[in-house]
Amino acid sequence: MENSGIDVAAATKNLITLYGKMEVEEQVNFYDSWADDYEQLQKLGFKNFHGIDGSERMLKIAESKGLYQSLTRWILTSDEPLPIEPGSYDLVIVVGGLAQQHLPWDILPEMLRVTKPGGFICFTLRAEESDHRRKLRASTQELVNKGLWEKVVERYVENWQKDMLETGLSEEYADGVVAVYKKK
C-alpha cells in the first residue's frame, strides 16, 4: 500500500487482536471508548476518516465527533455505486449495515472496489441463519475463490447487539459475527 500512511503489518496485527481474541466485555469497552473520542482507530494506525450513511441524523452524530475529514449522505445499492474513486481506502468498515432490509448482500464487490490492494474490509452481521446471511456468506466465499480477498478473521460474538423489534430495541441481545478480509 504505497503512500497509504499506515503501517499495514501493525494494523493487521491489531485488527486480528481486536476481533480474534477480545472478550465481549473488552469489545464493548473498546467500542464505548469510540463513542467519546474515536481515537481507537487512530491508535490502530488509521488517520484519514470518511463516513458514508443514508441517515442524515447518523451523519450529524458522526460530525459531532470531529473525526471525519468528510461525511456523505448516500444510499448504497447494487445499482448506485459509491461516489468514490477505486482503491481509495486502507480500511472499509460496515457495522450493522449488511442486515436484511439494510444494505444488500451484493455490495461486497463495491466495498472491494473502493479498498486499496492490501487494505481491509471489516463487516458485522447477525449470527442467526437467514436467506440474506446465506447469500452474503456465499458471496464472501466466491470472492475468496476468485482470489480477490482473503479472510483474516471471522469471530462469533455472543450478545453482540440488542435485538430489534417492530416496537424498538429489545432488552434481549442477539449474537453476531465480525469478519475481516484483506484485499489482494
Short mmCIF file of C-alpha atoms in Angstrom, two decimals:
data_model
loop_
_atom_site.label_atom_id
_atom_site.label_comp_id
_atom_site.label_asym_id
_atom_site.label_seq_id
_atom_site.Cartn_x
_atom_site.Cartn_y
_atom_site.Cartn_z
CA MET A 1 0.00 0.00 0.00
CA GLU A 2 2.19 2.75 -1.19
CA ASN A 3 1.60 6.22 0.26
CA SER A 4 -1.18 4.87 2.50
CA GLY A 5 0.20 6.46 5.65
CA ILE A 6 -0.37 3.36 7.78
CA ASP A 7 1.76 0.51 8.99
CA VAL A 8 -0.09 -2.38 7.32
CA ALA A 9 1.62 -5.09 9.37
CA ALA A 10 0.75 -3.33 12.64
CA ALA A 11 -2.82 -2.65 11.51
CA THR A 12 -3.27 -6.31 10.53
CA LYS A 13 -1.95 -7.46 13.91
CA ASN A 14 -4.20 -5.01 15.75
CA LEU A 15 -7.32 -5.99 13.77
CA ILE A 16 -6.66 -9.68 14.40
CA THR A 17 -6.10 -8.97 18.09
CA LEU A 18 -9.25 -6.89 18.34
CA TYR A 19 -11.56 -9.30 16.55
CA GLY A 20 -9.81 -12.57 17.24
CA LYS A 21 -9.13 -12.56 20.97
CA MET A 22 -11.08 -9.88 22.81
CA GLU A 23 -13.77 -10.99 25.20
CA VAL A 24 -17.23 -9.47 24.72
CA GLU A 25 -16.81 -7.08 27.67
CA GLU A 26 -13.47 -5.87 26.30
CA GLN A 27 -15.06 -5.26 22.88
CA VAL A 28 -17.94 -3.35 24.45
CA ASN A 29 -15.46 -1.18 26.36
CA PHE A 30 -13.41 -0.71 23.17
CA TYR A 31 -16.46 0.45 21.19
CA ASP A 32 -17.69 2.59 24.09
CA SER A 33 -14.38 4.43 24.00
CA TRP A 34 -15.03 5.24 20.32
CA ALA A 35 -18.25 6.96 21.29
CA ASP A 36 -16.31 9.57 23.27
CA ASP A 37 -13.30 10.34 21.12
CA TYR A 38 -12.98 7.89 18.22
CA GLU A 39 -9.23 7.79 18.83
CA GLN A 40 -9.04 3.99 18.92
CA LEU A 41 -8.85 3.59 15.16
CA GLN A 42 -6.15 6.23 15.14
CA LYS A 43 -4.25 4.15 17.71
CA LEU A 44 -4.51 1.23 15.29
CA GLY A 45 -2.70 3.37 12.72
CA PHE A 46 -5.56 4.82 10.68
CA LYS A 47 -5.57 8.59 10.23
CA ASN A 48 -7.92 9.67 7.43
CA PHE A 49 -11.65 9.04 8.02
CA HIS A 50 -14.61 9.38 5.67
CA GLY A 51 -18.14 8.46 6.68
CA ILE A 52 -20.99 7.46 4.40
CA ASP A 53 -24.51 6.84 5.65
CA GLY A 54 -28.02 7.04 4.35
CA SER A 55 -29.22 8.69 7.55
CA GLU A 56 -28.81 12.43 7.97
CA ARG A 57 -29.11 12.01 11.75
CA MET A 58 -26.29 9.44 11.85
CA LEU A 59 -24.12 11.83 9.86
CA LYS A 60 -24.85 14.65 12.34
CA ILE A 61 -23.78 12.39 15.21
CA ALA A 62 -20.63 11.43 13.30
CA GLU A 63 -19.91 15.10 12.58
CA SER A 64 -20.11 15.90 16.30
CA LYS A 65 -17.17 13.55 16.94
CA GLY A 66 -14.78 15.78 14.99
CA LEU A 67 -13.02 12.76 13.49
CA TYR A 68 -14.10 12.72 9.86
CA GLN A 69 -12.50 14.62 7.01
CA SER A 70 -15.71 14.17 5.03
CA LEU A 71 -19.24 12.87 5.54
CA THR A 72 -21.52 11.91 2.67
CA ARG A 73 -25.19 11.05 2.64
CA TRP A 74 -25.57 8.14 0.23
CA ILE A 75 -27.81 5.11 -0.09
CA LEU A 76 -25.60 2.31 -1.36
CA THR A 77 -27.27 -0.24 -3.61
CA SER A 78 -26.00 -2.58 -6.28
CA ASP A 79 -27.35 -0.05 -8.83
CA GLU A 80 -25.91 3.04 -7.08
CA PRO A 81 -22.17 2.57 -6.53
CA LEU A 82 -20.32 4.72 -4.03
CA PRO A 83 -19.19 8.13 -5.30
CA ILE A 84 -15.62 7.12 -4.51
CA GLU A 85 -12.60 6.52 -6.75
CA PRO A 86 -11.36 2.91 -6.92
CA GLY A 87 -8.66 1.98 -4.40
CA SER A 88 -9.27 4.98 -2.14
CA TYR A 89 -9.27 3.37 1.33
CA ASP A 90 -6.98 1.31 3.53
CA LEU A 91 -9.95 0.12 5.60
CA VAL A 92 -13.66 -0.07 4.80
CA ILE A 93 -15.97 -0.84 7.74
CA VAL A 94 -19.67 -1.65 7.65
CA VAL A 95 -21.13 -2.18 11.12
CA GLY A 96 -24.70 -3.42 11.27
CA GLY A 97 -25.39 -2.44 7.67
CA LEU A 98 -25.23 -5.84 6.00
CA ALA A 99 -28.51 -6.91 7.52
CA GLN A 100 -31.71 -7.99 5.88
CA GLN A 101 -33.66 -4.86 4.86
CA HIS A 102 -30.50 -2.75 5.15
CA LEU A 103 -27.64 -2.90 2.66
CA PRO A 104 -27.92 -5.62 0.02
CA TRP A 105 -25.54 -8.57 0.34
CA ASP A 106 -24.29 -7.99 -3.22
CA ILE A 107 -22.43 -4.75 -2.35
CA LEU A 108 -19.27 -6.66 -1.39
CA PRO A 109 -17.65 -6.08 -4.82
CA GLU A 110 -18.29 -2.35 -4.33
CA MET A 111 -16.55 -2.48 -0.94
CA LEU A 112 -13.62 -4.19 -2.65
CA ARG A 113 -13.58 -1.62 -5.46
CA VAL A 114 -13.02 1.31 -3.08
CA THR A 115 -10.41 -0.56 -0.97
CA LYS A 116 -6.70 -0.35 -1.82
CA PRO A 117 -4.84 -3.56 -2.63
CA GLY A 118 -3.66 -4.92 0.73
CA GLY A 119 -6.41 -2.96 2.51
CA PHE A 120 -9.06 -4.37 4.81
CA ILE A 121 -12.80 -4.81 4.66
CA CYS A 122 -14.49 -5.33 8.01
CA PHE A 123 -18.17 -6.02 8.50
CA THR A 124 -20.55 -7.31 11.11
CA LEU A 125 -23.73 -9.31 10.77
CA ARG A 126 -26.20 -11.14 12.91
CA ALA A 127 -25.33 -14.76 13.65
CA GLU A 128 -28.73 -16.35 13.06
CA GLU A 129 -29.26 -18.10 9.78
CA SER A 130 -31.38 -16.42 7.12
CA ASP A 131 -31.59 -16.40 3.35
CA HIS A 132 -29.87 -12.99 3.33
CA ARG A 133 -27.00 -14.27 5.50
CA ARG A 134 -26.56 -17.41 3.34
CA LYS A 135 -26.30 -15.24 0.19
CA LEU A 136 -23.82 -12.92 1.91
CA ARG A 137 -21.65 -15.84 3.03
CA ALA A 138 -21.79 -17.40 -0.47
CA SER A 139 -20.71 -14.04 -1.91
CA THR A 140 -17.79 -13.73 0.54
CA GLN A 141 -16.63 -17.24 -0.37
CA GLU A 142 -16.97 -16.53 -4.09
CA LEU A 143 -14.64 -13.52 -3.68
CA VAL A 144 -12.16 -15.75 -1.81
CA ASN A 145 -12.37 -18.39 -4.57
CA LYS A 146 -11.74 -15.72 -7.23
CA GLY A 147 -8.62 -14.62 -5.34
CA LEU A 148 -9.92 -11.08 -4.78
CA TRP A 149 -9.61 -11.16 -0.98
CA GLU A 150 -8.61 -13.46 1.84
CA LYS A 151 -10.22 -13.99 5.20
CA VAL A 152 -8.16 -12.55 8.05
CA VAL A 153 -10.51 -13.45 10.88
CA GLU A 154 -14.14 -14.27 11.46
CA ARG A 155 -15.38 -14.31 15.03
CA TYR A 156 -18.68 -15.31 16.58
CA VAL A 157 -19.69 -12.82 19.29
CA GLU A 158 -22.32 -13.65 21.90
CA ASN A 159 -24.64 -10.84 23.00
CA TRP A 160 -23.41 -8.70 20.13
CA GLN A 161 -26.24 -6.18 19.87
CA LYS A 162 -29.68 -5.54 21.26
CA ASP A 163 -32.35 -7.28 19.26
CA MET A 164 -34.62 -5.11 17.12
CA LEU A 165 -38.37 -5.42 17.47
CA GLU A 166 -41.08 -3.65 15.48
CA THR A 167 -41.65 -1.53 18.60
CA GLY A 168 -37.97 -0.64 19.07
CA LEU A 169 -34.96 -2.13 20.85
CA SER A 170 -35.46 -5.23 22.95
CA GLU A 171 -33.73 -5.81 26.25
CA GLU A 172 -32.52 -9.11 24.79
CA TYR A 173 -29.28 -9.39 22.85
CA ALA A 174 -28.68 -11.13 19.52
CA ASP A 175 -25.42 -12.91 18.70
CA GLY A 176 -23.30 -11.70 15.81
CA VAL A 177 -20.28 -12.27 13.64
CA VAL A 178 -17.38 -9.90 12.94
CA ALA A 179 -15.44 -10.61 9.74
CA VAL A 180 -12.25 -9.03 8.46
CA TYR A 181 -10.97 -9.66 4.93
CA LYS A 182 -7.84 -8.41 3.21
CA LYS A 183 -7.98 -7.32 -0.43
CA LYS A 184 -5.39 -8.97 -2.64
#
